[in-house]
PDB file of C-alpha atoms in Angstrom:
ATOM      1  CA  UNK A 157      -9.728  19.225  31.639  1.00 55.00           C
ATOM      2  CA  UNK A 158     -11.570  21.410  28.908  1.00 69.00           C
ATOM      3  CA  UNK A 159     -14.141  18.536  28.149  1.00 71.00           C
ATOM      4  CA  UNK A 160     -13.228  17.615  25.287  1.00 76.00           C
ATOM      5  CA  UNK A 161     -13.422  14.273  24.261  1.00 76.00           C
ATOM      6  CA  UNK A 162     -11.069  12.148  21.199  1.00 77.00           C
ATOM      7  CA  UNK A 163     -12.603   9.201  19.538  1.00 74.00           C
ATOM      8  CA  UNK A 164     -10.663   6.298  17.202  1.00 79.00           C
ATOM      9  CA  UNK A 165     -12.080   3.681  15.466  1.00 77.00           C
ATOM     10  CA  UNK A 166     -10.421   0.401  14.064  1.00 77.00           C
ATOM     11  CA  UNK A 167     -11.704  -2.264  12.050  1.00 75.00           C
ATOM     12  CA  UNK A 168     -10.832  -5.721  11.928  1.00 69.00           C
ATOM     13  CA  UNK A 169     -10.998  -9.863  12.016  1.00 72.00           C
ATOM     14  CA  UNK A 170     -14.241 -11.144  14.062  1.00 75.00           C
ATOM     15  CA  UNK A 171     -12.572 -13.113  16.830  1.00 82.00           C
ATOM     16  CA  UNK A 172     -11.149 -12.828  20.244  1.00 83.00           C
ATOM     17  CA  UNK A 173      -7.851 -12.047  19.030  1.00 85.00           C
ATOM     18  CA  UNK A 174      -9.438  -9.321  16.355  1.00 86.00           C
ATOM     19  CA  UNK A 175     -11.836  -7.629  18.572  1.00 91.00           C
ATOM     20  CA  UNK A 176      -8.559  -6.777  21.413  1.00 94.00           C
ATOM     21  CA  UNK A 177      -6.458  -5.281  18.443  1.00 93.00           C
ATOM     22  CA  UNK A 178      -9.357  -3.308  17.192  1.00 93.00           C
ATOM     23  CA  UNK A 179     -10.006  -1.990  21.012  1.00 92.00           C
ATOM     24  CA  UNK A 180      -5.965  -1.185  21.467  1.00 94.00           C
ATOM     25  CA  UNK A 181      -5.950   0.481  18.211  1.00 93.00           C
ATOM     26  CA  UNK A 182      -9.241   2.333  18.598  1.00 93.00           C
ATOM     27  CA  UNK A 183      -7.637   3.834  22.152  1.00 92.00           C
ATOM     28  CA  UNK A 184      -4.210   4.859  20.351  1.00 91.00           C
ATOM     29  CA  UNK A 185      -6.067   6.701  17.907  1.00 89.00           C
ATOM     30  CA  UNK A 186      -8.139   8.346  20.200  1.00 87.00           C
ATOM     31  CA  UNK A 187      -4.734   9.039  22.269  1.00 86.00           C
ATOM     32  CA  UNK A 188      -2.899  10.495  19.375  1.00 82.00           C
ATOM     33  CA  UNK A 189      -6.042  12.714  18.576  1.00 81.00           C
ATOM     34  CA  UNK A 190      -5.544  13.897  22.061  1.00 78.00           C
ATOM     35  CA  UNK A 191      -1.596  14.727  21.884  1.00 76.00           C
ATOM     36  CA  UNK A 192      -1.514  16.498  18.495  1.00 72.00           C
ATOM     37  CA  UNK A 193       0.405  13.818  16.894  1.00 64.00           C
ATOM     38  CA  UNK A 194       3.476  14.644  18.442  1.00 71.00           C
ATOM     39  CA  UNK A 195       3.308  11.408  20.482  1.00 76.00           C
ATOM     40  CA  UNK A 196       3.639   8.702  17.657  1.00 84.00           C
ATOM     41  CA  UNK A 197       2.062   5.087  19.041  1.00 88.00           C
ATOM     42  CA  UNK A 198       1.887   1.505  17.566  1.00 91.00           C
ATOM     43  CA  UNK A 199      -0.043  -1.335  19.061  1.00 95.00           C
ATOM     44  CA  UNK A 200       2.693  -3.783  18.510  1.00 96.00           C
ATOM     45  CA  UNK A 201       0.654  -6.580  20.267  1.00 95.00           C
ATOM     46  CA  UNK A 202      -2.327  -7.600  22.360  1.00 96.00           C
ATOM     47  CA  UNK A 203      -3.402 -10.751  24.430  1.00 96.00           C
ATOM     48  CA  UNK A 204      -5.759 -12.066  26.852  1.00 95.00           C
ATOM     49  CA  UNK A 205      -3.936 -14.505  29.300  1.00 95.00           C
ATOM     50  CA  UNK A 206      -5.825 -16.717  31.782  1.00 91.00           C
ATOM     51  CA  UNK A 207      -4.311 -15.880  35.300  1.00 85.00           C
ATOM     52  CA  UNK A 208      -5.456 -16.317  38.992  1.00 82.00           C
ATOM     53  CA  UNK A 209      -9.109 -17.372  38.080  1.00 85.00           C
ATOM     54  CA  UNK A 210      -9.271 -14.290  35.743  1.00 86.00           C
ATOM     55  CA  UNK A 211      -8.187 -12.985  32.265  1.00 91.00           C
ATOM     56  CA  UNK A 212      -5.555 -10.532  32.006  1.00 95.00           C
ATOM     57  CA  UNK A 213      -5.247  -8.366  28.964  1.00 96.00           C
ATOM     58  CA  UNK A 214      -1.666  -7.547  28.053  1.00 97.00           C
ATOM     59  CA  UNK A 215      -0.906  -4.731  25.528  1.00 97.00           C
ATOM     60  CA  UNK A 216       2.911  -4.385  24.142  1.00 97.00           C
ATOM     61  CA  UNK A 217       3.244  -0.607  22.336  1.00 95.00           C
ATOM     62  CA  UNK A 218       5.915   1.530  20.501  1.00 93.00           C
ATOM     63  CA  UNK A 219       6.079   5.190  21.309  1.00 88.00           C
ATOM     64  CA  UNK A 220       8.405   7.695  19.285  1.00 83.00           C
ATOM     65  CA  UNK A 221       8.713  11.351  20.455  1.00 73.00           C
ATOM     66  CA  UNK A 222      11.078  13.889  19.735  1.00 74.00           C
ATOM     67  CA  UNK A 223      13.628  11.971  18.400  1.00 76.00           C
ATOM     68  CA  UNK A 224      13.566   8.866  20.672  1.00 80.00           C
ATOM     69  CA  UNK A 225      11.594   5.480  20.773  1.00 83.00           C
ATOM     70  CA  UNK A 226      10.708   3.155  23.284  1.00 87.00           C
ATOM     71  CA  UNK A 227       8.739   0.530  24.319  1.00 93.00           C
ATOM     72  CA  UNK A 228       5.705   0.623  27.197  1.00 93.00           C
ATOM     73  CA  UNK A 229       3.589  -2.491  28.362  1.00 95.00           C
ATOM     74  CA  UNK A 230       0.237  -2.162  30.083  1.00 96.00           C
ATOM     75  CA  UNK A 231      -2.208  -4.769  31.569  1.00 96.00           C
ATOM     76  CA  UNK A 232      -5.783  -4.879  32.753  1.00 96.00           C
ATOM     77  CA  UNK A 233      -7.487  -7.510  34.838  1.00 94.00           C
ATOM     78  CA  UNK A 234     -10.907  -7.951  33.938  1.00 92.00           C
ATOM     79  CA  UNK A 235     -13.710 -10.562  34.565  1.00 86.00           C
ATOM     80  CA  UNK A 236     -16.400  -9.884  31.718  1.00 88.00           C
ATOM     81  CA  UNK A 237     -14.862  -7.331  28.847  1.00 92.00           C
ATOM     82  CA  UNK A 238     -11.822  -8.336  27.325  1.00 93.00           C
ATOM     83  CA  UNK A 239     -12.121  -5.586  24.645  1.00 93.00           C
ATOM     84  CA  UNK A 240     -12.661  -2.733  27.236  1.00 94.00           C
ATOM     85  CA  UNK A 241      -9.571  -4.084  29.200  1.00 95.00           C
ATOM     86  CA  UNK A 242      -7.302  -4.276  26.046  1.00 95.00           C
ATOM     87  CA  UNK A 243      -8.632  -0.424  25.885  1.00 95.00           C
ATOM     88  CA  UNK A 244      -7.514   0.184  29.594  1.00 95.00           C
ATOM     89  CA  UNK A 245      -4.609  -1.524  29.210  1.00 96.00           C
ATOM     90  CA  UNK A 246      -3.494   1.064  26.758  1.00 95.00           C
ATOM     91  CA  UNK A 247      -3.975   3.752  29.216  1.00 92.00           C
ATOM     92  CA  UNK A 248      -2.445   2.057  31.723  1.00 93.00           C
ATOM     93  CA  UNK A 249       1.080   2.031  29.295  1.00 93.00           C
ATOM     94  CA  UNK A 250       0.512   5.101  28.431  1.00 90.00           C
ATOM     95  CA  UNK A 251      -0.417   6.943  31.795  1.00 86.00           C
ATOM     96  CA  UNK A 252       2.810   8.323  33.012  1.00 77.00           C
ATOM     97  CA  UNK A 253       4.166   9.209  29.692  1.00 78.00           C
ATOM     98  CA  UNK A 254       1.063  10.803  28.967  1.00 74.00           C
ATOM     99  CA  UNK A 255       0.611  13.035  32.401  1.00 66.00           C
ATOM    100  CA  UNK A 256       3.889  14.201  32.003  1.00 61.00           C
ATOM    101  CA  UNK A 257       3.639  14.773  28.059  1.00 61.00           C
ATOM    102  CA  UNK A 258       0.280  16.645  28.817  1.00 58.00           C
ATOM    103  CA  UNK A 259       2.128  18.862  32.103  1.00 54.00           C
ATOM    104  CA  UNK A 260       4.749  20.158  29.913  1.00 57.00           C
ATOM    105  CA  UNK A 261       2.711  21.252  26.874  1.00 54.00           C
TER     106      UNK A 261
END
């Protein structure tokens, strides 16, 4: 709500697989540069599934706060952009956690 905006960065193997992990990554950096690392997040995996005449980007991720760990899954359905869904599929895993994480701070 201030504006500001977080930024991550991943590097990686040129290929469809590759450039999906980089894009997860990238967004879970950027997300833990947003919660002051007190949210801890792993891409655990990605992948780009062929469903319904489109792809579907899957994202699996660990999240460890305060003592406890679990395990979110998001998805995106996207026609052009695999690497921007794998991105949106992170912050669709990560949505409710994160509104309530960012209400109670």
């Amino acid at each position: 709500s201030d504006g500001r905006e977080f930024v991550g960065e991943s590097d990686g193997v040129t290929s469809q697989a590759g450039e999906l992990r980089c894009s997860a990554v990238a967004a879970v950096q950027a997300l833990a540069r947003a919660t002051d690392p007190k949210l801890d997040l792993e891409v655990l995996g990605v992948k780009a599934v062929r469903a319904f005449d489109a792809t579907v980007v899957i994202v699996s991720l660990s999240v460890r706060a305060e003592e406890r760990a679990s395990r979110l899954v998001g998805s995106y359905l996207t026609e052009t952009d695999p690497p921007r869904g794998a991105a949106l599929a992170v912050l669709n895993a990560t949505n409710r956690l994160l509104g309530n994480y960012l209400v109670t701070r």
